[in-house]
Amino acid sequence: MVIEIDREAGFCSGVSRAIRLAEQELSQRGQLYSLGAIIHNEAETRRLEQLGLRVIDHQQFAALHNATVLIRAHGEPPATYETARKNNLQLIDATCPVVLRLQHKVKLAHQQPETQVVIFGRKNHPEVIGLSGQTGNQAIIIETEADLQQIDFARPIHLFAQTTQNRKRYQQFTRRIAEAGNENIDADMLHFEATDSICRQVSNRDIGIAQFAKKYDVVIFVSGASSSNGKYLCGICCENNAMTFKVAAVEEIKKEWFAGAEKVGITGATSTPLWLLSQAAQHIKAITQNTHIGDVS
């Protein structure tokens, strides 16, 4: 049996930058606070905690003074920066550049007269919270068809998307908002603008991971349980290979999954470290025996 690791797997550039900044600070000082987990991957979070990282929530952040805190790639609302100023907190801002640009666009859209900012994304996702903060938390967050009822179609609408969302679903919602607008008011009265703000680096993984999944008898998808990107990409793997198994830790991998398999592919979310994929490959080799780990595919 041959095991191959997806060469396109591993961190996206935004996550890589955040971890690099954290490691640099930890190597110099041995301690660093992170406002929320840097990454939605439990194994990588534990590794960083062993280096001295301490993950805190917003309540702990508000009570903290005279310390250094990392802002993760997801970004934060303006209120977080105001708290840091008041509490004399030094920030290492690892907000993804893609998210930073989106925050700026959302803020500008909100400043337009009467404009409703609508964000397609998960309501409690940290990136969405940061984006909504650019509007004074007045943005309308939509996840389902029922959420469209919050929109006033008589006012201008500007739609954005959480950067890690499914592009196909975003396009469906874009069409549905236009249709709903035309159902509620005259077509020439509808002022609707949609900005495709989904990260290209993330969305480009769609085709690649679908092709990857088709090549193997079994696919092991490694991802943190809370990773939105992981749930989405694993779904694509499952659509293209029914023998796809999602795990958060290598100990979850079961020997019986590989009965009769000749080729096994290992991949993961943009928040899954390559070292964890390599660990999964070694674990599969150990439990199945007589296994060859091939070149990275």
PDB file of C-alpha atoms in Angstrom:
ATOM      1  CA  MET A   1       0.000   0.000   0.000  1.00  0.00           C
ATOM      2  CA  VAL A   2       1.270   3.443  -0.929  1.00  0.00           C
ATOM      3  CA  ILE A   3       0.535   6.560   1.128  1.00  0.00           C
ATOM      4  CA  GLU A   4       0.778  10.012  -0.443  1.00  0.00           C
ATOM      5  CA  ILE A   5       0.385  13.460   1.102  1.00  0.00           C
ATOM      6  CA  ASP A   6      -1.337  16.221  -0.861  1.00  0.00           C
ATOM      7  CA  ARG A   7       1.332  18.707  -1.955  1.00  0.00           C
ATOM      8  CA  GLU A   8      -1.276  21.498  -1.948  1.00  0.00           C
ATOM      9  CA  ALA A   9      -2.127  20.853   1.696  1.00  0.00           C
ATOM     10  CA  GLY A  10      -0.829  22.872   4.605  1.00  0.00           C
ATOM     11  CA  PHE A  11      -1.371  26.350   5.970  1.00  0.00           C
ATOM     12  CA  CYS A  12      -2.654  29.211   3.860  1.00  0.00           C
ATOM     13  CA  SER A  13      -0.370  32.260   3.785  1.00  0.00           C
ATOM     14  CA  GLY A  14      -2.422  34.137   6.402  1.00  0.00           C
ATOM     15  CA  VAL A  15      -2.174  31.333   8.941  1.00  0.00           C
ATOM     16  CA  SER A  16       1.514  30.760   8.156  1.00  0.00           C
ATOM     17  CA  ARG A  17       2.222  34.422   8.864  1.00  0.00           C
ATOM     18  CA  ALA A  18       0.330  34.369  12.178  1.00  0.00           C
ATOM     19  CA  ILE A  19       2.205  31.305  13.388  1.00  0.00           C
ATOM     20  CA  ARG A  20       5.546  32.735  12.246  1.00  0.00           C
ATOM     21  CA  LEU A  21       4.908  35.948  14.193  1.00  0.00           C
ATOM     22  CA  ALA A  22       3.910  33.954  17.273  1.00  0.00           C
ATOM     23  CA  GLU A  23       6.986  31.741  17.076  1.00  0.00           C
ATOM     24  CA  GLN A  24       9.272  34.756  16.708  1.00  0.00           C
ATOM     25  CA  GLU A  25       7.862  36.396  19.830  1.00  0.00           C
ATOM     26  CA  LEU A  26       7.919  33.145  21.796  1.00  0.00           C
ATOM     27  CA  SER A  27      11.540  32.461  20.855  1.00  0.00           C
ATOM     28  CA  GLN A  28      12.531  35.886  22.184  1.00  0.00           C
ATOM     29  CA  ARG A  29      10.374  36.168  25.293  1.00  0.00           C
ATOM     30  CA  GLY A  30       9.064  32.684  26.034  1.00  0.00           C
ATOM     31  CA  GLN A  31       5.515  33.929  26.614  1.00  0.00           C
ATOM     32  CA  LEU A  32       2.744  35.411  24.501  1.00  0.00           C
ATOM     33  CA  TYR A  33      -0.989  35.882  24.855  1.00  0.00           C
ATOM     34  CA  SER A  34      -3.240  35.096  21.899  1.00  0.00           C
ATOM     35  CA  LEU A  35      -6.741  36.537  21.713  1.00  0.00           C
ATOM     36  CA  GLY A  36      -8.511  33.335  20.758  1.00  0.00           C
ATOM     37  CA  ALA A  37      -6.814  30.267  19.309  1.00  0.00           C
ATOM     38  CA  ILE A  38      -4.436  31.265  16.513  1.00  0.00           C
ATOM     39  CA  ILE A  39      -5.696  28.398  14.434  1.00  0.00           C
ATOM     40  CA  HIS A  40      -8.676  26.043  14.413  1.00  0.00           C
ATOM     41  CA  ASN A  41      -6.466  23.007  14.899  1.00  0.00           C
ATOM     42  CA  GLU A  42      -6.133  21.526  18.345  1.00  0.00           C
ATOM     43  CA  ALA A  43      -2.802  19.775  17.763  1.00  0.00           C
ATOM     44  CA  GLU A  44      -1.056  22.894  16.466  1.00  0.00           C
ATOM     45  CA  THR A  45      -2.535  24.953  19.301  1.00  0.00           C
ATOM     46  CA  ARG A  46      -1.097  22.492  21.840  1.00  0.00           C
ATOM     47  CA  ARG A  47       2.319  22.713  20.166  1.00  0.00           C
ATOM     48  CA  LEU A  48       2.316  26.499  20.450  1.00  0.00           C
ATOM     49  CA  GLU A  49       1.121  26.357  24.055  1.00  0.00           C
ATOM     50  CA  GLN A  50       4.118  24.164  24.866  1.00  0.00           C
ATOM     51  CA  LEU A  51       6.302  26.983  23.521  1.00  0.00           C
ATOM     52  CA  GLY A  52       4.670  29.442  25.930  1.00  0.00           C
ATOM     53  CA  LEU A  53       1.538  30.636  24.137  1.00  0.00           C
ATOM     54  CA  ARG A  54      -1.456  31.360  26.340  1.00  0.00           C
ATOM     55  CA  VAL A  55      -4.855  31.578  24.651  1.00  0.00           C
ATOM     56  CA  ILE A  56      -7.270  34.039  26.269  1.00  0.00           C
ATOM     57  CA  ASP A  57     -10.856  35.058  25.548  1.00  0.00           C
ATOM     58  CA  HIS A  58     -12.236  38.581  25.232  1.00  0.00           C
ATOM     59  CA  GLN A  59     -13.219  38.768  28.904  1.00  0.00           C
ATOM     60  CA  GLN A  60      -9.662  37.933  29.965  1.00  0.00           C
ATOM     61  CA  PHE A  61      -8.327  40.349  27.357  1.00  0.00           C
ATOM     62  CA  ALA A  62     -10.400  43.183  28.834  1.00  0.00           C
ATOM     63  CA  ALA A  63      -8.884  42.521  32.277  1.00  0.00           C
ATOM     64  CA  LEU A  64      -5.308  42.306  30.992  1.00  0.00           C
ATOM     65  CA  HIS A  65      -2.837  45.194  31.340  1.00  0.00           C
ATOM     66  CA  ASN A  66       0.741  45.905  30.252  1.00  0.00           C
ATOM     67  CA  ALA A  67       1.201  42.735  28.209  1.00  0.00           C
ATOM     68  CA  THR A  68       1.797  41.601  24.628  1.00  0.00           C
ATOM     69  CA  VAL A  69      -1.123  40.026  22.775  1.00  0.00           C
ATOM     70  CA  LEU A  70      -1.320  38.456  19.330  1.00  0.00           C
ATOM     71  CA  ILE A  71      -4.293  39.272  17.110  1.00  0.00           C
ATOM     72  CA  ARG A  72      -4.915  36.160  15.030  1.00  0.00           C
ATOM     73  CA  ALA A  73      -5.427  35.967  11.254  1.00  0.00           C
ATOM     74  CA  HIS A  74      -9.232  36.196  11.564  1.00  0.00           C
ATOM     75  CA  GLY A  75      -8.998  39.858  12.576  1.00  0.00           C
ATOM     76  CA  GLU A  76     -10.775  41.818  15.292  1.00  0.00           C
ATOM     77  CA  PRO A  77     -13.370  44.620  15.520  1.00  0.00           C
ATOM     78  CA  PRO A  78     -12.294  48.216  16.336  1.00  0.00           C
ATOM     79  CA  ALA A  79     -13.402  47.787  19.966  1.00  0.00           C
ATOM     80  CA  THR A  80     -10.552  45.338  20.540  1.00  0.00           C
ATOM     81  CA  TYR A  81      -7.952  47.909  19.515  1.00  0.00           C
ATOM     82  CA  GLU A  82      -9.576  50.504  21.766  1.00  0.00           C
ATOM     83  CA  THR A  83      -9.359  48.111  24.725  1.00  0.00           C
ATOM     84  CA  ALA A  84      -5.682  47.511  23.936  1.00  0.00           C
ATOM     85  CA  ARG A  85      -5.033  51.257  23.924  1.00  0.00           C
ATOM     86  CA  LYS A  86      -6.752  51.774  27.279  1.00  0.00           C
ATOM     87  CA  ASN A  87      -5.015  48.804  28.909  1.00  0.00           C
ATOM     88  CA  ASN A  88      -1.551  49.587  27.553  1.00  0.00           C
ATOM     89  CA  LEU A  89      -1.409  46.314  25.624  1.00  0.00           C
ATOM     90  CA  GLN A  90       1.140  45.838  22.883  1.00  0.00           C
ATOM     91  CA  LEU A  91      -0.455  44.104  19.907  1.00  0.00           C
ATOM     92  CA  ILE A  92       1.216  41.819  17.414  1.00  0.00           C
ATOM     93  CA  ASP A  93      -1.331  42.149  14.637  1.00  0.00           C
ATOM     94  CA  ALA A  94      -1.388  38.969  12.559  1.00  0.00           C
ATOM     95  CA  THR A  95      -4.664  39.789  10.811  1.00  0.00           C
ATOM     96  CA  CYS A  96      -4.564  38.212   7.364  1.00  0.00           C
ATOM     97  CA  PRO A  97      -3.937  40.890   4.679  1.00  0.00           C
ATOM     98  CA  VAL A  98      -6.940  39.551   2.746  1.00  0.00           C
ATOM     99  CA  VAL A  99      -9.145  40.052   5.808  1.00  0.00           C
ATOM    100  CA  LEU A 100      -7.687  43.518   6.451  1.00  0.00           C
ATOM    101  CA  ARG A 101      -8.591  44.633   2.929  1.00  0.00           C
ATOM    102  CA  LEU A 102     -12.077  43.213   3.367  1.00  0.00           C
ATOM    103  CA  GLN A 103     -12.529  45.046   6.675  1.00  0.00           C
ATOM    104  CA  HIS A 104     -11.644  48.290   4.910  1.00  0.00           C
ATOM    105  CA  LYS A 105     -14.147  47.627   2.112  1.00  0.00           C
ATOM    106  CA  VAL A 106     -16.894  46.786   4.612  1.00  0.00           C
ATOM    107  CA  LYS A 107     -16.200  49.995   6.535  1.00  0.00           C
ATOM    108  CA  LEU A 108     -16.367  52.102   3.363  1.00  0.00           C
ATOM    109  CA  ALA A 109     -19.608  50.439   2.271  1.00  0.00           C
ATOM    110  CA  HIS A 110     -21.170  51.112   5.668  1.00  0.00           C
ATOM    111  CA  GLN A 111     -20.289  54.792   5.323  1.00  0.00           C
ATOM    112  CA  GLN A 112     -22.358  55.111   2.151  1.00  0.00           C
ATOM    113  CA  PRO A 113     -25.767  56.762   2.763  1.00  0.00           C
ATOM    114  CA  GLU A 114     -28.522  54.319   3.731  1.00  0.00           C
ATOM    115  CA  THR A 115     -26.446  51.320   2.643  1.00  0.00           C
ATOM    116  CA  GLN A 116     -27.055  47.993   4.373  1.00  0.00           C
ATOM    117  CA  VAL A 117     -23.947  45.863   4.674  1.00  0.00           C
ATOM    118  CA  VAL A 118     -24.835  42.180   4.357  1.00  0.00           C
ATOM    119  CA  ILE A 119     -22.250  39.508   5.188  1.00  0.00           C
ATOM    120  CA  PHE A 120     -22.605  35.908   4.072  1.00  0.00           C
ATOM    121  CA  GLY A 121     -20.910  33.874   6.800  1.00  0.00           C
ATOM    122  CA  ARG A 122     -21.218  32.180  10.171  1.00  0.00           C
ATOM    123  CA  LYS A 123     -22.679  34.514  12.789  1.00  0.00           C
ATOM    124  CA  ASN A 124     -20.276  33.597  15.581  1.00  0.00           C
ATOM    125  CA  HIS A 125     -17.166  33.162  13.457  1.00  0.00           C
ATOM    126  CA  PRO A 126     -14.341  35.469  14.659  1.00  0.00           C
ATOM    127  CA  GLU A 127     -13.752  36.881  11.174  1.00  0.00           C
ATOM    128  CA  VAL A 128     -17.435  37.774  10.804  1.00  0.00           C
ATOM    129  CA  ILE A 129     -17.458  39.395  14.248  1.00  0.00           C
ATOM    130  CA  GLY A 130     -14.484  41.498  13.163  1.00  0.00           C
ATOM    131  CA  LEU A 131     -16.168  42.464   9.899  1.00  0.00           C
ATOM    132  CA  SER A 132     -19.429  43.365  11.603  1.00  0.00           C
ATOM    133  CA  GLY A 133     -17.463  45.528  14.018  1.00  0.00           C
ATOM    134  CA  GLN A 134     -16.478  47.755  11.096  1.00  0.00           C
ATOM    135  CA  THR A 135     -20.167  48.693  10.833  1.00  0.00           C
ATOM    136  CA  GLY A 136     -20.747  49.262  14.535  1.00  0.00           C
ATOM    137  CA  ASN A 137     -22.322  45.781  14.562  1.00  0.00           C
ATOM    138  CA  GLN A 138     -25.080  46.940  12.237  1.00  0.00           C
ATOM    139  CA  ALA A 139     -24.213  44.486   9.458  1.00  0.00           C
ATOM    140  CA  ILE A 140     -26.805  41.862   8.560  1.00  0.00           C
ATOM    141  CA  ILE A 141     -25.301  38.374   8.811  1.00  0.00           C
ATOM    142  CA  ILE A 142     -26.876  35.728   6.596  1.00  0.00           C
ATOM    143  CA  GLU A 143     -26.403  31.979   6.757  1.00  0.00           C
ATOM    144  CA  THR A 144     -29.792  30.692   5.609  1.00  0.00           C
ATOM    145  CA  GLU A 145     -32.626  31.684   3.306  1.00  0.00           C
ATOM    146  CA  ALA A 146     -34.664  32.791   6.337  1.00  0.00           C
ATOM    147  CA  ASP A 147     -32.019  35.407   7.165  1.00  0.00           C
ATOM    148  CA  LEU A 148     -32.909  37.334   4.003  1.00  0.00           C
ATOM    149  CA  GLN A 149     -36.025  38.598   5.797  1.00  0.00           C
ATOM    150  CA  GLN A 150     -33.780  41.019   7.700  1.00  0.00           C
ATOM    151  CA  ILE A 151     -32.960  42.931   4.500  1.00  0.00           C
ATOM    152  CA  ASP A 152     -34.847  46.099   3.560  1.00  0.00           C
ATOM    153  CA  PHE A 153     -34.903  45.921  -0.238  1.00  0.00           C
ATOM    154  CA  ALA A 154     -35.981  49.543  -0.520  1.00  0.00           C
ATOM    155  CA  ARG A 155     -32.501  50.566   0.705  1.00  0.00           C
ATOM    156  CA  PRO A 156     -29.130  50.039  -1.016  1.00  0.00           C
ATOM    157  CA  ILE A 157     -27.567  46.645  -0.290  1.00  0.00           C
ATOM    158  CA  HIS A 158     -23.882  45.707  -0.393  1.00  0.00           C
ATOM    159  CA  LEU A 159     -23.128  42.008   0.005  1.00  0.00           C
ATOM    160  CA  PHE A 160     -19.785  40.586   1.153  1.00  0.00           C
ATOM    161  CA  ALA A 161     -18.661  37.090   2.157  1.00  0.00           C
ATOM    162  CA  GLN A 162     -16.568  35.637   4.939  1.00  0.00           C
ATOM    163  CA  THR A 163     -13.262  34.891   3.199  1.00  0.00           C
ATOM    164  CA  THR A 164     -13.410  31.134   3.871  1.00  0.00           C
ATOM    165  CA  GLN A 165     -16.972  30.592   2.680  1.00  0.00           C
ATOM    166  CA  ASN A 166     -18.144  28.297  -0.119  1.00  0.00           C
ATOM    167  CA  ARG A 167     -18.075  30.296  -3.368  1.00  0.00           C
ATOM    168  CA  LYS A 168     -20.897  28.277  -4.954  1.00  0.00           C
ATOM    169  CA  ARG A 169     -23.210  28.966  -2.002  1.00  0.00           C
ATOM    170  CA  TYR A 170     -22.211  32.627  -2.037  1.00  0.00           C
ATOM    171  CA  GLN A 171     -23.174  32.871  -5.704  1.00  0.00           C
ATOM    172  CA  GLN A 172     -26.491  31.176  -4.930  1.00  0.00           C
ATOM    173  CA  PHE A 173     -27.216  33.718  -2.205  1.00  0.00           C
ATOM    174  CA  THR A 174     -26.218  36.561  -4.518  1.00  0.00           C
ATOM    175  CA  ARG A 175     -28.795  35.399  -7.070  1.00  0.00           C
ATOM    176  CA  ARG A 176     -31.408  34.824  -4.373  1.00  0.00           C
ATOM    177  CA  ILE A 177     -31.013  38.350  -2.958  1.00  0.00           C
ATOM    178  CA  ALA A 178     -31.422  39.813  -6.443  1.00  0.00           C
ATOM    179  CA  GLU A 179     -34.528  37.680  -7.004  1.00  0.00           C
ATOM    180  CA  ALA A 180     -35.992  38.577  -3.607  1.00  0.00           C
ATOM    181  CA  GLY A 181     -35.350  42.242  -4.299  1.00  0.00           C
ATOM    182  CA  ASN A 182     -37.211  42.081  -7.582  1.00  0.00           C
ATOM    183  CA  GLU A 183     -40.080  40.305  -5.826  1.00  0.00           C
ATOM    184  CA  ASN A 184     -40.363  43.057  -3.210  1.00  0.00           C
ATOM    185  CA  ILE A 185     -39.834  46.232  -5.239  1.00  0.00           C
ATOM    186  CA  ASP A 186     -39.634  47.361  -8.863  1.00  0.00           C
ATOM    187  CA  ALA A 187     -36.484  46.087 -10.556  1.00  0.00           C
ATOM    188  CA  ASP A 188     -35.299  49.590 -11.431  1.00  0.00           C
ATOM    189  CA  MET A 189     -35.542  50.583  -7.748  1.00  0.00           C
ATOM    190  CA  LEU A 190     -33.245  47.815  -6.488  1.00  0.00           C
ATOM    191  CA  HIS A 191     -29.726  48.976  -5.578  1.00  0.00           C
ATOM    192  CA  PHE A 192     -27.709  45.826  -4.991  1.00  0.00           C
ATOM    193  CA  GLU A 193     -23.938  45.367  -5.149  1.00  0.00           C
ATOM    194  CA  ALA A 194     -22.096  42.121  -4.425  1.00  0.00           C
ATOM    195  CA  THR A 195     -18.370  41.919  -3.738  1.00  0.00           C
ATOM    196  CA  ASP A 196     -16.838  38.461  -4.077  1.00  0.00           C
ATOM    197  CA  SER A 197     -14.546  38.595  -1.065  1.00  0.00           C
ATOM    198  CA  ILE A 198     -13.801  34.878  -0.782  1.00  0.00           C
ATOM    199  CA  CYS A 199     -10.062  34.216  -0.559  1.00  0.00           C
ATOM    200  CA  ARG A 200      -8.708  32.890  -3.864  1.00  0.00           C
ATOM    201  CA  GLN A 201      -6.097  30.799  -2.080  1.00  0.00           C
ATOM    202  CA  VAL A 202      -8.856  29.016  -0.195  1.00  0.00           C
ATOM    203  CA  SER A 203     -11.333  28.706  -3.066  1.00  0.00           C
ATOM    204  CA  ASN A 204      -8.682  27.440  -5.482  1.00  0.00           C
ATOM    205  CA  ARG A 205      -8.316  24.393  -3.254  1.00  0.00           C
ATOM    206  CA  ASP A 206     -11.756  23.213  -4.376  1.00  0.00           C
ATOM    207  CA  ILE A 207     -10.749  21.811  -7.752  1.00  0.00           C
ATOM    208  CA  GLY A 208      -7.397  20.533  -6.571  1.00  0.00           C
ATOM    209  CA  ILE A 209      -8.766  18.633  -3.602  1.00  0.00           C
ATOM    210  CA  ALA A 210     -11.560  17.112  -5.702  1.00  0.00           C
ATOM    211  CA  GLN A 211      -8.996  15.771  -8.166  1.00  0.00           C
ATOM    212  CA  PHE A 212      -6.802  14.561  -5.318  1.00  0.00           C
ATOM    213  CA  ALA A 213      -9.649  12.612  -3.698  1.00  0.00           C
ATOM    214  CA  LYS A 214     -10.456  10.740  -6.922  1.00  0.00           C
ATOM    215  CA  LYS A 215      -6.946   9.270  -7.158  1.00  0.00           C
ATOM    216  CA  TYR A 216      -7.103   7.106  -4.039  1.00  0.00           C
ATOM    217  CA  ASP A 217      -8.864   4.085  -2.617  1.00  0.00           C
ATOM    218  CA  VAL A 218      -8.999   5.806   0.779  1.00  0.00           C
ATOM    219  CA  VAL A 219      -8.614   9.466   1.733  1.00  0.00           C
ATOM    220  CA  ILE A 220      -7.732  10.602   5.247  1.00  0.00           C
ATOM    221  CA  PHE A 221      -8.768  14.212   5.863  1.00  0.00           C
ATOM    222  CA  VAL A 222      -7.085  15.764   8.899  1.00  0.00           C
ATOM    223  CA  SER A 223      -8.708  18.863  10.381  1.00  0.00           C
ATOM    224  CA  GLY A 224      -9.622  20.554  13.622  1.00  0.00           C
ATOM    225  CA  ALA A 225     -13.219  20.001  14.673  1.00  0.00           C
ATOM    226  CA  SER A 226     -14.061  23.731  14.601  1.00  0.00           C
ATOM    227  CA  SER A 227     -12.468  24.581  11.235  1.00  0.00           C
ATOM    228  CA  SER A 228     -15.040  25.991   8.778  1.00  0.00           C
ATOM    229  CA  ASN A 229     -12.607  25.472   5.938  1.00  0.00           C
ATOM    230  CA  GLY A 230     -12.043  21.894   7.065  1.00  0.00           C
ATOM    231  CA  LYS A 231     -15.747  21.061   7.015  1.00  0.00           C
ATOM    232  CA  TYR A 232     -16.082  22.555   3.551  1.00  0.00           C
ATOM    233  CA  LEU A 233     -13.033  20.875   1.981  1.00  0.00           C
ATOM    234  CA  CYS A 234     -13.793  17.541   3.621  1.00  0.00           C
ATOM    235  CA  GLY A 235     -17.262  17.757   2.086  1.00  0.00           C
ATOM    236  CA  ILE A 236     -15.675  18.064  -1.355  1.00  0.00           C
ATOM    237  CA  CYS A 237     -13.508  15.022  -0.651  1.00  0.00           C
ATOM    238  CA  CYS A 238     -16.565  13.020   0.413  1.00  0.00           C
ATOM    239  CA  GLU A 239     -18.419  14.005  -2.762  1.00  0.00           C
ATOM    240  CA  ASN A 240     -15.558  12.659  -4.854  1.00  0.00           C
ATOM    241  CA  ASN A 241     -14.551   9.675  -2.746  1.00  0.00           C
ATOM    242  CA  ALA A 242     -16.971   7.821  -0.487  1.00  0.00           C
ATOM    243  CA  MET A 243     -14.009   6.326   1.371  1.00  0.00           C
ATOM    244  CA  THR A 244     -13.039   9.654   2.930  1.00  0.00           C
ATOM    245  CA  PHE A 245     -12.500   9.681   6.687  1.00  0.00           C
ATOM    246  CA  LYS A 246     -12.152  12.885   8.726  1.00  0.00           C
ATOM    247  CA  VAL A 247      -9.988  12.887  11.845  1.00  0.00           C
ATOM    248  CA  ALA A 248      -8.681  15.549  14.199  1.00  0.00           C
ATOM    249  CA  ALA A 249      -5.896  13.388  15.654  1.00  0.00           C
ATOM    250  CA  VAL A 250      -3.920  10.465  14.255  1.00  0.00           C
ATOM    251  CA  GLU A 251      -5.119   8.225  17.089  1.00  0.00           C
ATOM    252  CA  GLU A 252      -8.598   8.329  15.539  1.00  0.00           C
ATOM    253  CA  ILE A 253      -7.388   6.514  12.402  1.00  0.00           C
ATOM    254  CA  LYS A 254      -8.615   2.888  12.287  1.00  0.00           C
ATOM    255  CA  LYS A 255      -6.836  -0.038  10.656  1.00  0.00           C
ATOM    256  CA  GLU A 256     -10.024  -1.470   9.140  1.00  0.00           C
ATOM    257  CA  TRP A 257     -10.465   1.589   6.905  1.00  0.00           C
ATOM    258  CA  PHE A 258      -7.585   0.361   4.738  1.00  0.00           C
ATOM    259  CA  ALA A 259      -8.722  -3.213   4.085  1.00  0.00           C
ATOM    260  CA  GLY A 260      -8.013  -3.940   0.408  1.00  0.00           C
ATOM    261  CA  ALA A 261      -6.684  -0.435  -0.278  1.00  0.00           C
ATOM    262  CA  GLU A 262      -3.638   0.011  -2.514  1.00  0.00           C
ATOM    263  CA  LYS A 263      -3.375   3.811  -2.509  1.00  0.00           C
ATOM    264  CA  VAL A 264      -4.116   6.147   0.387  1.00  0.00           C
ATOM    265  CA  GLY A 265      -4.173   9.932   0.133  1.00  0.00           C
ATOM    266  CA  ILE A 266      -3.752  12.287   3.092  1.00  0.00           C
ATOM    267  CA  THR A 267      -4.887  15.905   2.997  1.00  0.00           C
ATOM    268  CA  GLY A 268      -6.409  18.532   5.263  1.00  0.00           C
ATOM    269  CA  ALA A 269      -7.723  22.029   5.853  1.00  0.00           C
ATOM    270  CA  THR A 270      -5.789  25.252   5.342  1.00  0.00           C
ATOM    271  CA  SER A 271      -5.398  25.230   9.132  1.00  0.00           C
ATOM    272  CA  THR A 272      -3.846  21.750   9.257  1.00  0.00           C
ATOM    273  CA  PRO A 273      -0.041  21.707   9.686  1.00  0.00           C
ATOM    274  CA  LEU A 274       2.049  19.565   7.351  1.00  0.00           C
ATOM    275  CA  TRP A 275       3.747  17.954  10.339  1.00  0.00           C
ATOM    276  CA  LEU A 276       0.390  16.521  11.396  1.00  0.00           C
ATOM    277  CA  LEU A 277      -0.212  15.069   7.914  1.00  0.00           C
ATOM    278  CA  SER A 278       3.230  13.444   8.044  1.00  0.00           C
ATOM    279  CA  GLN A 279       2.399  12.090  11.487  1.00  0.00           C
ATOM    280  CA  ALA A 280      -0.812  10.604  10.063  1.00  0.00           C
ATOM    281  CA  ALA A 281       1.162   8.907   7.277  1.00  0.00           C
ATOM    282  CA  GLN A 282       3.585   7.369   9.770  1.00  0.00           C
ATOM    283  CA  HIS A 283       0.693   6.211  11.951  1.00  0.00           C
ATOM    284  CA  ILE A 284      -1.030   4.504   9.009  1.00  0.00           C
ATOM    285  CA  LYS A 285       2.251   2.818   8.102  1.00  0.00           C
ATOM    286  CA  ALA A 286       2.595   1.526  11.660  1.00  0.00           C
ATOM    287  CA  ILE A 287      -0.927   0.121  12.015  1.00  0.00           C
ATOM    288  CA  THR A 288      -1.139  -1.460   8.548  1.00  0.00           C
ATOM    289  CA  GLN A 289       2.464  -2.696   8.268  1.00  0.00           C
ATOM    290  CA  ASN A 290       4.093  -3.485   4.905  1.00  0.00           C
ATOM    291  CA  THR A 291       3.331   0.058   3.758  1.00  0.00           C
ATOM    292  CA  HIS A 292       5.348   2.435   1.582  1.00  0.00           C
ATOM    293  CA  ILE A 293       5.098   6.185   2.012  1.00  0.00           C
ATOM    294  CA  GLY A 294       5.525   7.528  -1.495  1.00  0.00           C
ATOM    295  CA  ASP A 295       6.654  10.896  -2.715  1.00  0.00           C
ATOM    296  CA  VAL A 296       4.377  13.829  -1.935  1.00  0.00           C
ATOM    297  CA  SER A 297       1.655  13.802  -4.592  1.00  0.00           C
TER     298      SER A 297
END
